[in-house]
XYZ file of C-alpha atoms in Angstrom:
447
model
C -22.343 -5.663 -6.346
C -24.731 -5.614 -3.393
C -24.190 -1.926 -2.620
C -24.130 -0.881 -6.307
C -21.886 1.959 -7.455
C -23.501 4.663 -5.299
C -23.459 2.713 -2.029
C -19.961 1.431 -2.697
C -18.954 5.007 -3.429
C -20.155 6.133 0.015
C -18.266 3.294 1.731
C -15.119 3.989 -0.307
C -15.283 7.693 0.531
C -15.694 6.921 4.240
C -12.733 4.518 4.199
C -10.585 7.081 2.389
C -11.693 9.918 4.671
C -11.054 8.029 7.919
C -7.792 6.676 6.521
C -6.546 10.225 5.996
C -7.164 10.963 9.681
C -5.878 7.575 10.814
C -2.332 8.361 9.716
C -2.275 11.245 12.212
C -2.257 8.703 15.056
C 1.110 7.126 14.260
C 3.797 9.855 13.906
C 6.195 7.358 12.310
C 6.234 4.994 15.282
C 5.774 1.843 13.186
C 9.025 2.269 11.250
C 10.907 3.335 14.381
C 9.941 0.154 16.224
C 10.971 -2.031 13.292
C 14.274 -0.262 12.657
C 15.445 0.219 16.237
C 14.210 -3.048 17.761
C 15.638 -5.016 14.811
C 19.003 -3.619 15.915
C 18.447 -4.238 19.660
C 15.633 -6.594 20.704
C 15.929 -5.616 24.388
C 14.312 -2.250 23.663
C 10.916 -3.699 22.726
C 9.018 -3.044 25.993
C 10.337 0.507 26.214
C 9.111 1.289 22.702
C 5.742 -0.485 22.918
C 4.712 0.971 26.281
C 5.740 4.565 25.586
C 4.244 4.581 22.098
C 0.973 3.048 23.324
C 0.699 5.805 25.938
C 1.311 8.536 23.377
C -1.292 7.002 21.067
C -3.978 7.066 23.765
C -3.651 10.847 23.822
C -3.409 11.250 20.060
C -6.343 9.045 18.994
C -8.791 10.919 21.228
C -7.814 14.222 19.619
C -7.779 12.806 16.085
C -11.185 11.140 16.418
C -12.719 14.358 17.725
C -11.198 16.353 14.861
C -12.463 13.837 12.298
C -16.027 14.027 13.642
C -15.912 17.823 13.541
C -14.654 17.991 9.956
C -17.172 15.500 8.511
C -20.032 17.487 10.059
C -18.703 20.752 8.646
C -18.559 19.223 5.142
C -22.351 18.890 5.024
C -22.650 15.203 4.086
C -25.926 13.244 4.563
C -26.604 11.633 7.952
C -25.923 8.098 6.676
C -22.463 9.069 5.415
C -21.641 10.804 8.711
C -22.703 7.744 10.757
C -20.567 5.457 8.571
C -17.583 7.781 9.107
C -18.142 7.782 12.899
C -18.102 3.978 13.030
C -15.175 3.503 10.647
C -13.293 6.128 12.644
C -13.541 3.893 15.722
C -12.131 0.986 13.702
C -9.177 3.230 12.804
C -8.591 3.765 16.546
C -8.285 0.002 17.102
C -6.058 -0.307 14.035
C -3.734 2.369 15.440
C -2.932 0.167 18.450
C -2.851 -3.058 16.423
C -0.080 -1.558 14.287
C 2.203 -1.303 17.344
C 2.188 -5.073 17.614
C 2.511 -5.605 13.856
C 5.700 -3.533 14.042
C 6.857 -5.759 16.909
C 6.322 -8.908 14.844
C 8.198 -7.388 11.910
C 11.102 -6.252 14.108
C 11.521 -9.837 15.327
C 11.171 -11.067 11.711
C 8.088 -13.139 12.573
C 5.944 -11.991 9.674
C 3.769 -15.100 9.895
C 1.939 -13.478 12.809
C 1.154 -10.440 10.659
C -0.081 -12.727 7.892
C -2.298 -14.729 10.245
C -3.743 -11.493 11.611
C -4.590 -10.283 8.121
C -6.169 -13.631 7.278
C -8.246 -13.440 10.468
C -9.434 -9.878 9.818
C -10.147 -10.331 6.118
C -11.938 -13.639 6.713
C -14.200 -11.858 9.182
C -14.847 -9.131 6.608
C -15.640 -11.692 3.920
C -17.979 -13.920 5.920
C -19.476 -10.929 7.711
C -20.252 -9.304 4.355
C -21.902 -12.502 3.139
C -24.027 -12.585 6.311
C -25.036 -8.928 5.881
C -26.028 -9.573 2.272
C -28.012 -12.696 3.173
C -29.937 -10.709 5.807
C -30.505 -7.763 3.460
C -28.928 -5.260 5.868
C -27.822 -1.742 4.946
C -24.614 0.214 4.466
C -24.126 1.014 8.168
C -23.859 -2.727 8.874
C -20.708 -2.889 6.758
C -19.147 -0.115 8.840
C -19.969 -2.043 12.036
C -18.355 -5.111 10.468
C -15.103 -3.194 9.924
C -15.226 -2.097 13.569
C -15.661 -5.666 14.870
C -12.894 -6.985 12.594
C -10.449 -4.287 13.746
C -11.182 -4.974 17.424
C -10.669 -8.711 16.873
C -7.314 -8.071 15.190
C -6.168 -5.910 18.109
C -7.067 -8.618 20.643
C -5.252 -11.251 18.546
C -2.140 -9.062 18.274
C -2.030 -8.399 22.022
C -2.308 -12.118 22.839
C 0.447 -13.119 20.384
C 2.734 -10.324 21.561
C 2.384 -11.159 25.270
C 3.010 -14.842 24.632
C 6.128 -14.314 22.517
C 7.700 -10.855 22.637
C 6.496 -8.391 25.280
C 5.161 -8.227 28.798
C 1.467 -7.337 29.320
C 0.769 -3.822 27.977
C 1.028 -0.947 30.440
C 1.146 2.809 30.185
C 4.610 4.328 30.510
C 5.659 7.977 30.551
C 9.263 8.842 29.695
C 9.103 12.448 28.509
C 12.735 12.571 27.392
C 12.189 9.432 25.291
C 8.895 10.849 23.994
C 10.708 13.910 22.675
C 13.218 11.681 20.895
C 10.461 9.458 19.476
C 8.536 12.401 18.071
C 11.654 14.122 16.720
C 12.950 10.948 15.063
C 9.567 9.707 13.904
C 8.238 12.932 12.429
C 9.865 12.347 9.030
C 8.453 8.809 8.895
C 5.104 10.292 9.924
C 5.240 13.050 7.314
C 5.939 10.419 4.675
C 2.924 8.455 5.875
C 0.702 11.536 5.822
C 1.610 12.373 2.246
C 1.349 8.712 1.199
C -2.164 8.423 2.651
C -3.150 11.691 0.976
C -1.697 10.412 -2.282
C -3.733 7.206 -2.004
C -7.012 8.737 -0.802
C -7.354 12.364 -1.870
C -8.555 11.331 -5.337
C -11.618 9.587 -3.884
C -12.447 12.537 -1.651
C -12.074 14.992 -4.557
C -14.229 12.791 -6.808
C -16.895 12.660 -4.100
C -16.947 16.446 -3.740
C -16.535 17.329 -7.445
C -18.585 14.590 -9.162
C -20.554 12.279 -6.841
C -20.764 8.935 -5.025
C -21.471 6.817 -8.126
C -18.267 8.013 -9.788
C -16.333 7.288 -6.593
C -17.755 3.754 -6.677
C -16.656 3.162 -10.275
C -13.177 4.526 -9.582
C -12.815 2.659 -6.290
C -13.732 -0.644 -7.928
C -10.646 -0.404 -10.145
C -8.496 1.147 -7.411
C -9.364 -1.535 -4.863
C -8.575 -4.277 -7.366
C -5.172 -2.717 -8.058
C -4.409 -2.089 -4.387
C -4.946 -5.774 -3.550
C -1.618 -6.302 -5.310
C 0.123 -4.153 -2.685
C 0.680 -7.286 -0.605
C 3.434 -8.394 -3.017
C 5.866 -5.496 -2.473
C 4.678 -5.060 1.129
C 5.477 -8.682 2.008
C 8.786 -8.456 0.159
C 9.856 -5.232 1.874
C 8.611 -6.428 5.269
C 10.903 -9.454 4.988
C 14.015 -7.447 4.095
C 13.626 -4.163 6.039
C 14.990 -5.543 9.347
C 17.864 -7.126 7.410
C 18.746 -4.020 5.377
C 18.578 -1.898 8.553
C 21.250 -4.135 10.105
C 23.323 -4.242 6.913
C 23.604 -0.442 6.970
C 25.554 -0.863 10.217
C 27.476 -4.052 9.388
C 28.032 -4.176 5.594
C 27.073 -1.378 3.216
C 28.292 -3.354 0.213
C 25.869 -6.144 1.097
C 23.136 -3.527 1.481
C 23.814 -2.248 -2.039
C 23.666 -5.825 -3.349
C 20.330 -6.435 -1.594
C 18.932 -3.166 -2.972
C 19.846 -3.911 -6.589
C 18.541 -7.471 -6.485
C 15.292 -6.356 -4.863
C 14.837 -3.679 -7.509
C 15.283 -6.218 -10.284
C 12.804 -8.714 -8.834
C 9.999 -6.228 -8.245
C 10.557 -4.561 -11.620
C 10.196 -7.897 -13.431
C 7.101 -8.901 -11.446
C 5.530 -5.439 -11.647
C 5.805 -5.147 -15.423
C 4.423 -8.671 -15.820
C 1.390 -7.891 -13.654
C 0.856 -4.582 -15.447
C 0.738 -6.349 -18.799
C -1.646 -9.084 -17.629
C -4.086 -6.672 -15.981
C -4.093 -4.404 -19.025
C -5.127 -7.333 -21.212
C -7.703 -8.774 -18.799
C -9.204 -5.534 -17.435
C -12.665 -6.011 -18.982
C -12.933 -9.633 -17.850
C -11.661 -8.919 -14.338
C -14.083 -6.056 -13.725
C -17.071 -8.004 -15.071
C -16.141 -11.186 -13.182
C -15.636 -9.479 -9.825
C -18.025 -6.523 -9.853
C -20.634 -7.288 -12.495
C -22.148 -5.357 -15.386
C -22.803 -2.159 -13.393
C -19.055 -1.561 -13.109
C -17.969 -2.136 -16.735
C -16.817 1.531 -17.088
C -14.254 0.775 -14.352
C -12.242 -1.318 -16.835
C -10.848 1.833 -18.453
C -9.672 3.090 -15.069
C -8.095 -0.300 -14.339
C -6.050 -0.178 -17.568
C -4.541 3.107 -16.421
C -4.251 2.525 -12.665
C -2.406 -0.773 -12.964
C 0.666 1.089 -14.218
C 0.686 3.216 -11.085
C 1.037 -0.081 -9.232
C 4.098 -0.971 -11.321
C 5.762 2.237 -10.140
C 4.661 1.478 -6.568
C 6.464 -1.880 -6.725
C 9.831 -0.314 -7.538
C 9.302 2.842 -5.473
C 8.992 0.693 -2.360
C 12.472 -0.709 -2.995
C 13.907 2.808 -3.151
C 11.933 3.801 -0.054
C 13.232 0.797 1.872
C 16.813 1.767 1.030
C 16.426 5.349 2.239
C 14.676 4.266 5.458
C 17.357 1.640 6.129
C 20.156 4.228 5.881
C 18.350 6.735 8.154
C 17.512 9.060 5.266
C 13.747 8.754 5.497
C 13.510 12.515 4.943
C 14.251 11.834 1.257
C 11.117 9.690 1.044
C 9.110 12.419 2.753
C 10.177 15.093 0.278
C 9.560 12.884 -2.752
C 6.087 11.816 -1.637
C 5.217 15.406 -0.660
C 6.106 16.692 -4.134
C 4.152 13.851 -5.761
C 1.116 14.484 -3.552
C 1.125 18.149 -4.556
C 1.230 17.103 -8.202
C -1.567 14.590 -7.612
C -3.908 17.147 -6.044
C -3.157 19.656 -8.811
C -3.705 17.135 -11.602
C -6.920 15.872 -9.994
C -8.210 19.438 -9.813
C -7.390 19.950 -13.500
C -8.411 16.552 -14.905
C -11.455 15.435 -12.886
C -13.859 18.130 -14.219
C -13.169 17.050 -17.813
C -12.222 13.376 -17.585
C -13.918 12.270 -14.327
C -12.412 9.108 -12.781
C -10.128 8.523 -15.791
C -8.536 11.874 -14.989
C -8.033 10.753 -11.386
C -6.416 7.544 -12.674
C -3.984 9.495 -14.855
C -3.121 11.781 -11.932
C -2.227 8.753 -9.784
C 0.083 7.303 -12.448
C 1.843 10.643 -12.970
C 2.350 11.117 -9.229
C 3.929 7.701 -8.708
C 6.081 8.125 -11.805
C 7.386 11.383 -10.336
C 8.319 9.573 -7.112
C 10.231 7.002 -9.158
C 12.052 9.744 -11.067
C 13.071 11.594 -7.894
C 14.194 8.406 -6.136
C 16.204 7.286 -9.157
C 18.025 10.617 -9.452
C 18.849 10.709 -5.734
C 20.100 7.115 -5.641
C 22.327 7.712 -8.666
C 23.956 10.587 -6.765
C 24.575 8.504 -3.620
C 27.084 5.839 -2.592
C 24.411 3.266 -3.466
C 24.454 4.279 -7.117
C 22.999 1.523 -9.293
C 25.612 -0.458 -11.211
C 25.769 -0.537 -14.995
C 24.442 -4.098 -14.836
C 21.321 -2.919 -12.997
C 20.760 -0.126 -15.507
C 21.068 -2.624 -18.349
C 18.548 -4.858 -16.568
C 16.022 -2.001 -16.647
C 16.486 -1.744 -20.408
C 16.093 -5.515 -20.741
C 12.766 -5.473 -18.896
C 11.537 -2.575 -21.046
C 12.619 -4.532 -24.132
C 10.658 -7.563 -22.887
C 7.594 -5.333 -22.395
C 7.987 -3.947 -25.915
C 8.227 -7.454 -27.382
C 5.152 -8.628 -25.480
C 3.220 -5.566 -26.686
C 4.236 -6.340 -30.270
C 3.212 -9.976 -29.765
C -0.235 -8.912 -28.525
C -0.635 -6.562 -31.485
C 0.203 -9.412 -33.893
C -2.207 -11.789 -32.108
C -5.056 -9.313 -32.326
C -4.194 -8.745 -35.974
C -4.866 -12.424 -36.628
C -8.378 -12.053 -35.210
C -7.662 -13.536 -31.777
C -9.980 -11.893 -29.239
C -9.925 -14.308 -26.286
C -8.250 -12.225 -23.563
C -7.469 -15.289 -21.421
C -5.597 -16.912 -24.317
C -3.780 -13.678 -25.133
C -2.757 -13.187 -21.484
C -1.508 -16.777 -21.150
C 0.559 -16.624 -24.330
C 1.901 -13.192 -23.369
C 2.999 -14.566 -20.001
C 4.905 -17.369 -21.706
C 6.553 -14.977 -24.162
C 7.557 -12.630 -21.322
C 9.050 -15.503 -19.303
C 10.999 -16.792 -22.311
C 12.423 -13.342 -23.028
C 13.423 -12.873 -19.360
C 15.248 -16.218 -19.431
C 16.826 -15.550 -22.838
C 18.156 -12.182 -21.653
C 19.619 -13.878 -18.546
C 17.858 -11.579 -16.126
C 17.614 -14.410 -13.577
C 20.774 -16.285 -12.526
C 21.560 -19.042 -10.008
C 22.175 -16.527 -7.213
C 18.750 -15.043 -7.860
C 17.116 -18.463 -7.611
C 18.693 -19.105 -4.202
C 17.685 -15.661 -2.926
C 14.133 -15.992 -4.245
C 13.693 -19.369 -2.525
C 14.806 -17.805 0.759
C 12.515 -14.798 0.337
C 9.503 -16.973 -0.496
C 10.164 -19.027 2.625
C 10.422 -15.901 4.794
C-alpha cells in the first residue's frame, strides 16, 4: 500500500531479477547436502566446507554478471540501485542455504523455521519503521540486505553449536568435480524453476510497465505465501524418502501415495477458498488500488494447486536419484511459460501471465504423472480413485456455491465457510481419510 502499484512493481521486478541470478550460485548443492548427509551424517563437514569454498568463487562472478546485465537493460538509476543492494542480499542467502540444508539433513527443521521467523519479523518491523519515517524504495532494499545478513549469522551460530565445526575453506578438487557433476541436474531444475517463477514479472516489466508488475505481483505474492505448506511437508519427508529408497522401496511407494493424497486434498480446498474470497483478500491486504489483482488471484491460485502435487512427484524423483526427470519437466514447462507470456501479455496483460503460469504447472503435473505411471512406483488403483473422489468433491462444492448464489447469498465469508464444511463432509463421506492417515498426519504435524 505504501509503495503503491508502481513502486511495488519496481521492488517486485528487482526481487525477481536478482532471484534469477541467485539460483546460479547453488549448482544443486542444497539437495545434495540433504540427500547425502541424511544417509551418512559423518560427511557434513566435508560437504559444508567444500561447497562454501566453491560458492565464494561463484557469487563474485554471478554478482558481477548481474550488475552488468541490469546496466545494459537501460533501467532508471533507482531501479539499478535497488538491484545492486538486493543482489548483495542474495549473496548472503546463498551461504545461509548451506546451513538450512544441514538442518534439513539432520531433520531439525525447527531451526529453519526459527530462521524464517527471525528474517520475516525483521522485514515486517523494518517495513513498519520505514513507513513511519516516510523513507523511500531504496530503504526497503537495504532492509532485505540486513535481514539476509542476520539470517546468515544465525545459521552459522546454530550450525557450529549443533552440527558442524567452525566454517573454513576447503579445496578437494576431485570432490568438487563430483559435486558439480552430481549437482548439475539439481541446479538445472532450480534454474528452470526460478525462471518459471520470475520470468513473467520481468516480461511484464519490459512489455507493459511497473504498475502492471505491481498488480500482478500482489496476487502472485499472496499465492506464493502458501508455498510453505508443501515446502514444510516435503522438507519433513525428503530425508526419510531418501533413506527408504535404499532400505524399503515398498515403504517409499506408500509414503509417496499418501503424500500425494494429502496435498491434493489440501490444495483443492485452498484453491476453492481463495477463488471465493479473492476480492475480499486483495482489498483487505492491499487496499483499493489493487482491486484489479483479484482477477489474477482467481487464476493464479490454481497454479498453486498444481504446485502442491507437483512437489510430491518431484520429491519422489529426487529421492530415487532421478532428479534429471524433474529438470526435463520443468525445462519444458518453462519454455511453454515464456512462449505463452509472449503471446498472451500483449493482449491480456497480467491476466495472460496468470494463465501462462497455470498452464506451465499443469504441464509439469501431466509429465510427472505419465512418467510415474510408467515406473515401478506406479500409482495404485486406489490412489487413482482418490483423485476422482477429490475432483468429485470439488464439483459438488462448485454446484453448492452456484446454488447459494442463486438464492441471493452474496457474503463471500459465509459462502467460503459453508463450502469448507461441505467439502470436509464429502471427504469424510467418501472415506478419503482413514485411521492410518490420522496417525501419519499427527506425526507430520509434529515434525
